[in-house]
XYZ file of C-alpha atoms in Angstrom:
724
model
C 16.722 37.580 30.311
C 13.879 39.647 31.290
C 10.759 37.767 32.450
C 7.568 39.707 31.517
C 4.259 38.249 32.760
C 0.844 39.626 31.862
C -2.090 39.179 34.240
C -5.712 40.130 33.206
C -8.594 40.946 35.282
C -12.270 41.361 34.227
C -12.780 44.018 36.983
C -10.811 47.355 37.742
C -7.962 46.845 40.074
C -9.403 46.798 43.606
C -7.118 44.816 45.985
C -3.833 46.500 45.286
C -2.098 43.170 45.281
C -0.215 41.719 42.159
C -1.298 38.130 43.028
C -4.900 39.034 44.060
C -8.219 39.696 42.484
C -7.798 37.889 39.147
C -10.981 36.101 37.944
C -9.437 34.662 34.722
C -6.425 32.767 33.926
C -3.297 34.845 32.774
C -3.366 35.541 29.071
C -0.843 36.600 26.554
C -1.146 40.404 25.647
C 1.544 40.238 22.951
C 1.936 37.656 20.288
C 5.335 35.930 20.305
C 5.271 36.068 16.457
C 4.838 39.866 16.524
C 8.392 40.493 17.565
C 11.417 38.500 16.575
C 13.283 39.390 19.914
C 10.363 37.952 21.907
C 9.989 34.321 22.506
C 6.929 32.524 23.907
C 7.533 31.294 27.393
C 4.202 29.475 28.170
C 0.836 30.773 29.371
C 1.004 34.330 30.743
C 4.781 34.600 30.169
C 7.102 36.162 27.577
C 10.865 36.086 27.616
C 12.392 39.083 26.220
C 15.962 39.444 25.367
C 17.726 42.018 27.571
C 19.081 44.263 24.695
C 18.210 47.753 23.890
C 16.818 46.633 20.611
C 14.645 44.003 22.217
C 13.327 46.639 24.753
C 12.587 49.159 22.014
C 10.559 46.605 20.166
C 8.657 45.739 23.353
C 7.880 49.379 23.657
C 6.461 49.478 20.138
C 4.295 46.525 20.881
C 2.991 48.189 24.159
C 2.311 51.394 22.288
C 0.449 49.659 19.498
C -1.846 47.709 21.991
C -2.666 50.190 24.683
C -4.892 53.316 24.845
C -3.924 56.842 25.155
C -4.553 56.710 28.896
C -1.894 54.204 29.488
C 1.252 55.149 31.236
C 3.945 54.224 28.584
C 7.171 54.059 30.405
C 9.770 51.439 29.897
C 13.314 51.421 31.139
C 16.425 50.905 29.189
C 18.511 48.000 30.197
C 21.001 50.243 31.816
C 18.729 51.775 34.460
C 16.179 50.993 37.075
C 13.051 52.818 36.308
C 9.264 52.670 37.076
C 7.114 51.085 34.318
C 3.606 50.950 33.253
C -0.062 50.461 34.049
C -1.742 49.545 30.915
C -5.660 50.303 30.810
C -7.409 48.498 28.006
C -11.085 49.572 27.878
C -13.066 47.571 30.574
C -10.241 45.152 31.189
C -7.174 46.105 33.084
C -3.734 44.649 32.338
C -0.744 44.805 34.510
C 2.730 44.087 32.862
C 5.606 43.502 35.154
C 9.173 42.596 34.532
C 11.174 40.514 36.959
C 14.271 38.477 37.359
C 13.330 35.727 39.756
C 10.001 36.548 41.068
C 7.187 39.127 40.721
C 7.394 42.430 42.385
C 4.220 43.370 44.141
C 2.198 46.543 43.293
C 2.099 48.626 46.450
C -1.321 49.438 48.004
C -2.739 52.684 46.847
C -5.887 54.504 46.270
C -8.347 52.912 43.751
C -8.375 54.087 40.177
C -4.954 55.632 40.310
C -2.023 54.819 38.021
C 0.128 51.861 38.956
C 3.768 51.674 38.510
C 6.105 48.754 38.673
C 9.866 48.481 39.360
C 11.979 46.889 36.558
C 15.345 45.461 37.562
C 17.794 44.832 34.691
C 19.326 41.418 33.821
C 22.735 40.624 35.350
C 23.751 39.460 31.655
C 23.150 42.828 30.280
C 25.562 45.773 30.410
C 24.726 48.119 33.156
C 25.645 51.819 33.587
C 28.359 52.835 35.804
C 27.407 52.771 39.532
C 24.331 50.761 39.034
C 24.108 47.373 40.867
C 22.014 44.396 40.924
C 20.736 44.856 44.543
C 18.706 41.574 44.459
C 21.984 39.583 44.020
C 24.006 41.904 46.330
C 26.461 39.622 48.265
C 25.891 41.850 51.318
C 22.176 41.259 51.275
C 22.713 37.526 50.823
C 25.045 37.340 53.586
C 22.825 39.264 56.029
C 19.911 36.983 55.120
C 22.002 33.933 55.769
C 23.181 35.368 59.142
C 19.621 36.234 60.074
C 18.651 32.775 59.493
C 21.499 31.367 61.403
C 20.691 33.497 64.473
C 16.961 32.617 64.253
C 18.020 28.987 63.722
C 19.898 29.026 66.879
C 16.688 30.045 68.640
C 15.191 26.889 67.219
C 18.205 24.936 68.493
C 17.638 26.121 72.004
C 14.067 25.383 71.695
C 14.859 21.783 70.743
C 17.343 21.447 73.526
C 14.734 22.627 75.998
C 12.470 19.812 74.738
C 14.952 17.022 74.486
C 17.818 17.529 77.079
C 15.990 16.104 80.001
C 15.610 12.756 78.466
C 19.255 12.055 78.577
C 19.901 13.673 81.982
C 16.984 12.238 83.791
C 18.199 8.791 84.653
C 21.434 9.925 86.152
C 19.574 12.912 88.007
C 17.086 10.405 89.554
C 19.920 8.090 90.659
C 22.077 10.828 92.348
C 20.011 13.910 93.298
C 18.232 12.276 96.265
C 14.926 13.819 95.135
C 11.574 12.012 95.589
C 9.571 10.821 92.615
C 6.993 13.763 93.231
C 9.992 16.223 93.106
C 11.553 14.612 90.086
C 8.257 14.947 88.312
C 8.048 18.680 89.264
C 11.585 19.128 87.844
C 10.644 17.526 84.579
C 7.429 19.514 84.390
C 9.084 22.862 85.475
C 10.132 23.649 81.826
C 6.615 23.227 80.695
C 5.320 25.497 83.449
C 7.898 28.258 82.605
C 7.164 27.969 78.995
C 3.372 28.388 79.531
C 3.849 31.291 81.808
C 6.292 33.067 79.521
C 4.283 32.449 76.445
C 1.262 34.299 78.067
C 3.219 37.365 78.213
C 5.529 36.941 75.249
C 3.376 38.960 72.801
C 2.941 41.815 75.265
C 6.626 41.966 75.899
C 7.540 41.738 72.200
C 5.185 44.762 71.476
C 6.584 46.721 74.333
C 10.282 46.292 74.032
C 10.668 45.118 70.495
C 11.445 41.682 68.789
C 15.239 41.898 68.868
C 15.667 43.028 72.562
C 13.230 40.250 73.691
C 15.269 37.670 71.676
C 18.424 38.925 73.460
C 16.723 38.655 76.846
C 15.486 34.996 76.007
C 18.864 33.999 75.045
C 20.286 35.456 78.344
C 17.694 33.591 80.341
C 18.663 30.303 78.629
C 22.356 30.925 79.168
C 21.953 31.842 82.765
C 19.622 28.682 83.405
C 22.457 26.365 82.494
C 24.977 27.103 85.378
C 22.000 27.433 87.825
C 20.995 23.882 86.984
C 24.525 22.295 86.508
C 25.717 23.855 89.839
C 22.590 23.095 91.869
C 22.626 20.812 94.915
C 19.016 20.851 95.980
C 15.449 20.793 94.780
C 14.750 24.716 95.041
C 17.768 25.933 92.915
C 17.289 23.008 90.390
C 13.615 23.834 90.041
C 14.373 27.630 89.508
C 16.910 26.773 86.865
C 14.498 24.456 85.064
C 11.740 27.150 85.302
C 13.919 29.801 83.915
C 15.043 27.438 81.107
C 11.339 26.883 80.213
C 10.595 30.580 80.316
C 13.396 31.186 77.814
C 11.936 28.463 75.670
C 8.441 30.059 75.733
C 9.714 33.525 74.807
C 11.779 32.057 71.913
C 8.947 30.006 70.576
C 6.974 33.211 70.175
C 9.375 35.940 69.437
C 11.631 34.259 66.818
C 8.919 33.111 64.260
C 7.320 36.388 64.814
C 10.661 38.206 64.043
C 11.297 36.080 61.019
C 7.744 36.537 59.546
C 8.177 40.418 59.925
C 11.827 40.607 58.574
C 12.050 38.205 55.721
C 10.575 38.892 52.186
C 7.443 36.988 51.039
C 9.494 34.709 48.781
C 11.880 33.653 51.615
C 9.580 33.691 54.630
C 8.503 29.988 54.380
C 12.039 28.753 54.195
C 13.261 31.100 56.944
C 10.580 30.186 59.353
C 11.127 26.569 58.494
C 14.767 26.986 59.498
C 13.628 27.588 63.082
C 11.881 24.136 63.033
C 14.952 22.587 61.339
C 17.332 23.599 63.904
C 14.833 22.687 66.516
C 14.937 19.144 65.287
C 18.790 19.342 65.379
C 18.483 20.291 69.063
C 16.443 17.143 69.752
C 18.992 15.057 67.573
C 21.834 16.628 69.615
C 20.095 15.858 72.938
C 19.497 12.281 72.007
C 23.210 11.733 70.853
C 24.385 13.451 73.956
C 22.343 11.092 76.017
C 23.547 8.023 74.193
C 27.206 9.034 74.591
C 26.928 9.324 78.351
C 24.875 6.111 78.549
C 28.005 4.356 77.000
C 30.310 6.190 79.474
C 28.226 5.102 82.426
C 28.097 1.557 81.159
C 31.946 1.472 81.108
C 32.099 2.734 84.746
C 29.545 0.240 85.793
C 31.768 -2.611 84.728
C 34.347 -1.429 87.206
C 31.985 -2.656 90.134
C 32.842 0.464 92.146
C 29.531 2.001 93.547
C 31.109 5.222 94.678
C 32.790 5.830 91.247
C 29.518 5.027 89.502
C 27.768 7.461 91.720
C 30.114 10.228 91.159
C 30.273 9.747 87.463
C 26.440 9.794 87.219
C 26.322 12.868 89.392
C 28.692 14.661 86.928
C 27.002 13.106 83.826
C 23.643 14.978 84.210
C 25.498 18.203 84.897
C 27.766 17.766 81.909
C 24.771 17.115 79.606
C 23.440 20.573 80.584
C 26.796 22.217 80.303
C 27.205 21.045 76.695
C 24.067 23.093 75.763
C 25.585 26.371 76.967
C 27.508 27.408 73.801
C 24.439 27.616 71.513
C 22.768 29.891 74.019
C 25.769 32.233 74.057
C 26.042 32.261 70.245
C 22.335 33.106 70.047
C 22.780 36.010 72.471
C 25.882 37.382 70.563
C 24.154 36.951 67.203
C 21.083 38.991 68.351
C 23.272 42.142 68.749
C 24.038 42.091 64.953
C 20.537 41.846 63.550
C 18.216 44.594 62.941
C 14.919 45.223 64.789
C 11.631 44.168 63.048
C 10.987 46.786 60.338
C 7.187 46.418 61.051
C 7.714 46.933 64.757
C 9.697 49.991 63.944
C 7.028 51.380 61.596
C 4.279 50.807 64.216
C 6.425 52.775 66.632
C 6.553 55.717 64.111
C 10.179 55.091 63.112
C 9.795 55.005 59.402
C 13.297 55.912 58.506
C 14.746 53.038 60.784
C 12.167 50.590 59.375
C 13.248 51.435 55.799
C 16.845 50.988 56.896
C 15.999 47.664 58.442
C 14.441 46.569 55.180
C 17.408 47.533 53.331
C 19.535 45.012 55.081
C 17.644 42.117 53.471
C 16.062 43.752 50.350
C 16.607 45.925 47.297
C 15.687 49.663 47.656
C 12.881 48.934 45.309
C 11.374 46.128 47.369
C 12.083 48.051 50.522
C 10.063 51.017 49.237
C 7.197 48.926 48.096
C 6.891 47.170 51.470
C 7.071 50.632 53.208
C 4.232 51.771 51.033
C 2.102 48.790 51.851
C 2.731 49.352 55.567
C 1.808 53.016 55.228
C -1.287 52.003 53.252
C -2.387 49.535 55.863
C -1.768 52.095 58.625
C -3.691 54.726 56.566
C -6.679 52.454 56.032
C -6.793 51.695 59.727
C -6.601 55.179 60.729
C -9.122 56.516 58.025
C -11.916 54.473 59.404
C -11.410 56.053 62.901
C -13.409 54.543 65.562
C -15.091 51.950 63.285
C -11.646 50.237 62.911
C -11.023 50.508 66.636
C -14.024 48.274 67.271
C -14.272 44.841 68.450
C -11.742 42.269 67.703
C -14.509 39.960 66.712
C -14.451 41.421 63.127
C -13.749 38.636 60.761
C -10.244 40.042 59.671
C -9.160 39.299 63.244
C -11.470 36.497 64.342
C -11.183 34.038 61.335
C -7.293 33.987 61.014
C -6.977 33.915 64.880
C -9.346 30.902 65.159
C -7.749 29.196 62.203
C -4.189 29.530 63.705
C -5.423 28.157 67.195
C -7.145 25.167 65.428
C -3.914 24.498 63.458
C -1.781 24.782 66.732
C -4.067 22.615 68.678
C -4.367 19.921 65.831
C -0.505 19.921 65.317
C -0.025 18.616 68.794
C -3.035 16.460 68.748
C -1.411 14.308 66.163
C 0.583 12.925 69.185
C 3.937 14.111 67.930
C 5.158 15.081 71.560
C 3.946 11.787 73.036
C 5.525 9.845 70.177
C 8.809 11.667 70.815
C 8.688 11.571 74.512
C 7.712 7.843 74.977
C 9.512 6.604 71.713
C 11.776 4.197 73.551
C 9.034 2.661 75.457
C 6.784 2.369 72.460
C 9.602 0.561 70.394
C 10.254 -1.875 73.365
C 6.542 -2.762 73.575
C 6.591 -3.244 69.876
C 9.235 -6.020 70.151
C 12.580 -4.212 70.047
C 15.252 -4.819 72.875
C 16.307 -1.953 75.206
C 19.442 -1.357 73.254
C 17.766 -1.390 69.861
C 15.005 0.877 71.130
C 17.448 3.641 72.200
C 19.217 3.501 68.947
C 15.946 3.387 67.086
C 15.051 6.616 68.872
C 18.314 8.198 67.705
C 17.381 7.121 64.077
C 13.899 8.683 64.690
C 15.366 12.113 65.585
C 17.701 11.942 62.513
C 14.792 11.277 60.180
C 12.893 14.133 61.852
C 15.885 16.316 61.053
C 16.368 15.343 57.532
C 12.665 15.492 56.743
C 12.376 18.957 58.173
C 15.119 19.961 55.696
C 13.206 18.534 52.789
C 10.075 20.454 53.993
C 12.185 23.621 54.316
C 13.276 23.339 50.771
C 9.628 22.846 49.497
C 7.729 25.189 51.531
C 8.332 28.190 49.301
C 8.166 26.110 46.189
C 4.919 23.977 46.727
C 3.239 26.122 49.219
C 2.041 25.767 52.810
C -1.251 24.224 51.946
C 0.150 21.519 49.730
C 2.699 20.366 52.387
C 0.091 20.391 55.141
C -2.306 18.325 53.065
C 0.450 15.901 52.053
C 1.912 15.714 55.517
C -1.400 15.081 57.430
C -2.437 12.410 54.964
C 0.799 10.490 55.358
C 0.566 11.010 59.238
C -2.990 9.434 59.159
C -1.797 6.439 57.253
C 1.373 5.926 59.568
C -0.588 6.188 62.756
C -3.344 3.851 61.570
C -0.607 1.251 60.272
C 1.119 1.419 63.761
C -2.240 1.135 65.529
C -3.100 -2.010 63.549
C 0.345 -3.430 64.352
C -0.342 -3.093 68.109
C -3.828 -4.336 67.693
C -2.727 -7.692 66.265
C -0.862 -8.464 69.567
C -2.864 -6.535 72.163
C -6.122 -8.535 71.334
C -4.596 -11.596 73.028
C -3.867 -9.735 76.405
C -5.482 -11.204 79.585
C -6.606 -9.514 82.822
C -4.852 -10.878 86.007
C -6.226 -8.387 88.440
C -7.191 -11.015 90.930
C -3.634 -12.444 91.212
C -2.150 -8.938 91.465
C -4.694 -7.799 94.099
C -3.592 -10.746 96.326
C 0.000 -9.317 96.411
C -1.062 -6.016 97.947
C 0.345 -5.647 101.312
C -1.358 -4.507 104.521
C -0.045 -1.102 104.151
C -1.928 -0.836 100.781
C 1.193 -0.904 98.725
C 2.488 -3.248 96.090
C 6.116 -4.091 94.947
C 6.956 -6.715 92.327
C 9.619 -7.679 90.004
C 7.993 -8.843 86.751
C 10.374 -11.549 85.417
C 9.436 -14.848 83.600
C 8.623 -16.741 86.862
C 6.233 -13.969 88.065
C 4.680 -13.923 84.583
C 4.066 -17.662 84.634
C 2.261 -17.438 87.989
C -0.044 -14.580 86.730
C -0.732 -16.439 83.437
C -1.563 -19.569 85.343
C -4.214 -17.703 87.311
C -5.810 -16.592 84.074
C -6.316 -20.227 82.846
C -6.600 -21.437 79.380
C -7.184 -18.181 77.620
C -3.561 -17.169 78.521
C -2.015 -20.215 76.885
C -0.934 -18.252 73.693
C 1.233 -15.883 75.871
C 4.829 -16.938 76.456
C 5.911 -16.067 79.950
C 9.439 -15.566 78.822
C 8.253 -12.629 76.512
C 5.276 -11.132 78.341
C 4.415 -7.512 79.316
C 2.439 -6.138 82.312
C 0.675 -2.810 82.938
C -1.406 -2.308 86.061
C -4.116 0.188 86.423
C -4.856 0.928 90.132
C -6.883 3.508 92.254
C -7.029 4.927 95.742
C -10.566 6.122 96.147
C -11.416 8.506 93.264
C -7.866 8.865 91.960
C -6.720 6.410 89.429
C -3.057 5.838 88.054
C -1.326 3.397 85.956
C 2.116 1.877 85.622
C 4.266 1.764 82.626
C 4.518 -1.392 80.707
C 7.248 -3.739 81.928
C 8.722 -6.775 80.180
C 9.452 -10.189 81.629
C 12.583 -10.511 79.355
C 14.066 -7.086 80.459
C 16.415 -8.067 83.400
C 17.396 -4.528 84.029
C 13.911 -3.209 84.375
C 13.032 -1.613 87.643
C 10.403 -3.398 89.857
C 6.790 -2.116 89.807
C 6.180 0.004 92.862
C 2.649 1.226 93.799
C 2.087 3.472 96.654
C -0.403 6.023 97.736
C 1.875 9.133 97.177
C 2.255 8.087 93.452
C -1.651 8.293 92.848
C -3.232 10.620 95.419
C -2.413 14.378 95.234
C -0.579 15.903 98.155
C -2.801 19.218 98.128
C -6.217 20.366 97.238
C -4.944 22.519 94.470
C -3.111 19.469 92.826
C -6.307 17.396 93.383
C -8.356 20.015 91.490
C -6.147 19.629 88.368
C -6.108 15.973 88.549
C -9.757 15.182 89.412
C -11.877 18.196 90.396
C -14.801 16.036 91.562
C -12.782 13.574 93.650
C -12.916 13.284 97.479
C -9.185 13.889 98.550
C -9.752 13.116 102.218
C -11.358 9.821 101.531
C -8.592 8.860 99.017
C -5.917 9.484 101.661
C -7.194 6.526 103.573
C -8.862 4.364 100.897
C -7.402 0.867 100.307
C -5.586 0.141 96.990
C -7.663 -1.400 94.383
C -6.291 -3.021 91.266
C -8.522 -2.117 88.396
C -6.768 -3.998 85.691
C -3.670 -5.909 85.384
C -3.047 -6.676 81.692
C -0.628 -9.230 80.714
C 0.158 -9.584 76.955
C 2.703 -11.091 74.494
C 5.790 -9.074 73.466
C 6.168 -9.404 69.820
C 9.405 -10.474 68.122
C 12.056 -8.050 66.833
C 10.729 -8.294 63.260
C 7.369 -6.815 64.498
C 9.326 -4.226 66.462
C 11.030 -2.982 63.269
C 7.712 -2.777 61.530
C 6.553 -0.646 64.334
C 9.710 1.395 64.034
C 9.127 1.722 60.187
C 5.696 3.056 60.946
C 6.917 5.627 63.292
C 9.717 6.637 60.930
C 6.982 7.173 58.334
C 5.040 9.091 60.800
C 7.869 11.545 61.705
C 8.942 12.028 57.950
C 5.429 13.094 56.852
C 4.840 15.154 59.946
C 8.327 16.934 59.612
C 7.829 17.805 55.952
C 4.342 19.028 56.501
C 2.851 20.061 59.877
C 6.274 20.443 61.402
C 7.353 23.082 58.955
C 4.046 24.730 58.201
C 2.812 25.044 61.835
C 5.393 28.079 62.378
C 4.433 29.755 59.087
C 0.631 29.338 60.092
C 1.438 30.812 63.563
C 3.227 33.907 62.304
C 1.581 34.559 58.997
C -2.144 34.181 59.571
C -2.277 36.696 62.522
C -3.098 40.171 61.421
C -0.643 42.967 62.297
C -2.813 44.393 65.091
C -2.973 41.102 66.995
C 0.054 39.103 65.768
C 2.236 39.094 68.773
C -0.653 38.664 71.352
C -2.451 36.241 68.970
C 0.745 34.099 68.558
C 0.916 33.946 72.402
C -2.510 32.685 72.805
C -2.296 30.141 70.003
C 0.899 28.778 71.375
C -0.508 28.572 74.994
C -3.465 26.515 73.509
C -0.817 24.272 71.725
C 0.946 23.671 75.066
C -2.094 23.043 76.829
C -3.160 20.369 74.469
C 0.347 18.981 74.624
C 0.289 18.870 78.405
C -3.094 17.204 78.474
C -2.037 14.553 76.005
C 1.188 13.918 77.919
C -0.727 13.605 81.161
C -3.109 11.105 79.878
C -0.734 9.013 77.630
C 0.384 6.326 80.095
C -2.858 5.929 81.854
C -4.742 5.729 78.420
C -2.171 3.179 77.010
C -2.303 1.043 80.206
C -6.120 0.982 80.043
C -6.771 0.754 76.322
C -3.614 -0.194 74.737
C -1.207 1.461 72.232
C -3.496 0.555 69.351
C -6.328 2.768 70.609
C -4.001 5.585 71.356
C -2.731 5.622 67.835
C -6.283 5.380 66.395
C -7.194 8.306 68.568
C -4.164 10.413 67.267
C -5.223 9.484 63.674
C -8.772 10.691 64.415
C -7.359 13.970 65.427
C -5.191 14.248 62.372
C -8.265 13.716 60.222
C -9.685 17.026 61.647
C -6.330 18.585 60.785
C -6.542 17.522 57.193
C -10.087 18.858 56.832
C -8.944 22.127 58.160
C -6.127 22.166 55.756
C -8.263 21.241 52.730
C -11.293 23.514 53.335
C -10.185 26.479 55.461
C -6.442 27.172 54.992
C -5.638 29.783 52.232
C -2.236 29.575 50.477
C 0.088 32.215 51.791
C 3.154 31.352 49.733
C 4.788 34.421 47.999
C 2.372 36.922 49.745
C 3.268 39.876 52.048
C 1.697 39.941 55.431
C -0.394 42.817 54.384
C -1.824 40.808 51.499
C -2.721 37.967 53.760
C -4.471 40.373 56.120
C -6.423 41.683 53.221
C -7.517 38.264 52.078
C -9.182 37.630 55.588
C -10.690 41.174 55.521
C -13.033 39.899 52.719
C -11.654 41.975 49.949
C -11.406 40.547 46.348
C -8.042 39.145 47.162
C -8.085 35.406 46.814
C -5.290 32.900 47.369
C -3.601 32.251 44.043
């Protein structure tokens, strides 16, 4: 079947885009009753039988309803030919034929004739040698391979995020590193990611998208043996730094590459594939961590300290070794994909750009997109110095700011903190240690599955719909979890006086918080602590040395395996002036190095029962489901689609750096904020940030579904193009 749609505009064609500039709803140009071979298919659509008789009849209808100025070319079903622009007095009509989706009119000079490409039906007989390129198996295979390679990049990014969680306990137990050094090792990935993200855009413009993908994969693959074979802080730090740098490059170049290589109809799903396999990387990291935790538990039962030490030493190394194969596959796959056609075109390699487009599109679509690129480049060059003016023009500034706001709000939902501290949140909610770890595995699986659902919907429902739906659900879930914690935290008591009495002359504190210790602290609080059961109590301590404040994590009196609370000066006071500037720029470092330990708060509260814990888990599962279907998928599309061609790579780098800075800030303040204000206030704060996200999606984000990058750029330039 041919699908013929008629779009009507009250003004002459100005924007050059099929989906843009229409001020009225689509209307029928032809009556279904006027031709027995034409059947009505709803507002703005006619379904025409793909037979020579049907097309001849449609030609008669066109000729009867158009002026002499109209271009009256209609192909037979056996060929692929250009067809029509119909000029009807003051109104302009564009008729186009398609199989699955509209072809876009290429940008051209205003007032010129427009021609559309018509592709025949697969059900109709075709001439010898003709082919249905849109359904070409070679094109479908290449697009699938392209998504696989890009998805492997997302998998590596997810492994970067999640792998340390499983390896950290064994690394801390066997490496001999200090707490400060371990913190640096954990943070090294973030440091490397921020550093490489700053330069990823420049590198992508200089050497090309594909080559940078290859180099980032090589950096990841090289980092694994460096980490796994290390026997000291320096080498381990370098390996983690290299791993973070590879992640930063991948986070910019892969979404950029996908946005520039995929067609408008598949770009949303393709970019979402990156996020989907990113979540798979997090799931894989969680499952690997659980597997080794069971293995370590088996060795522990042997009561052989040396065997346990040796196994834990190999366990964290093995966890990193397991992540090597995806890195090697990503590098190998990058050799078999083409360079970005838009990067090639910008570097005056039009023939290679066209050849690259032909790998994933029909010749007709490739020709149209090349013409759009040429028209954009011509428009840029024709304005001369005026176009080479300030980047503060609205076509650059508005989409850049919008992308930055979306990237900042995306992480301000608390997603990274909820993932990173998921086990602790579930334990404080009432689940046991064992149930909390499996609860986190379920959390990652839901993240993976919901991302797949979002990936299927993003090109059907659109980016804006998913973002509004997702942020609305996130707000409800965060508020619900906050209310659950509020119901238990309101009964907490402050036992700072009793804890201050335990401080040693060396201004340190070490205590094991069990049921007996909890009973002593609750006794000091008097009658108001009577509602708290010492056998199921929690404790968090906020303390300071001079101007520097820190907090412990929550510990539970019913957790026999929990580590004792240890407070020392080196855990709170920075070791250098540079570190002190980042922690508290107005603090007096010299005074803090000799100041006494002061207990600011020692909050003892009730640990809820398991039923309450599963309610909290359900709220977190609801949170991740809505996040994964909405913001988790849409954020990568927003990052790559909103940026204009001139600033896309560098703009993406800046926006991603902002995202990581917000993430770092929230991660740094999470534990201190929770210790001081409780989990309820934390989740309410995240819900407030998400409200800003929702407002942005409703009032400022245009729909980009089905539009080429050039169409999106024209929208922000202020032309008549509007999101349809």
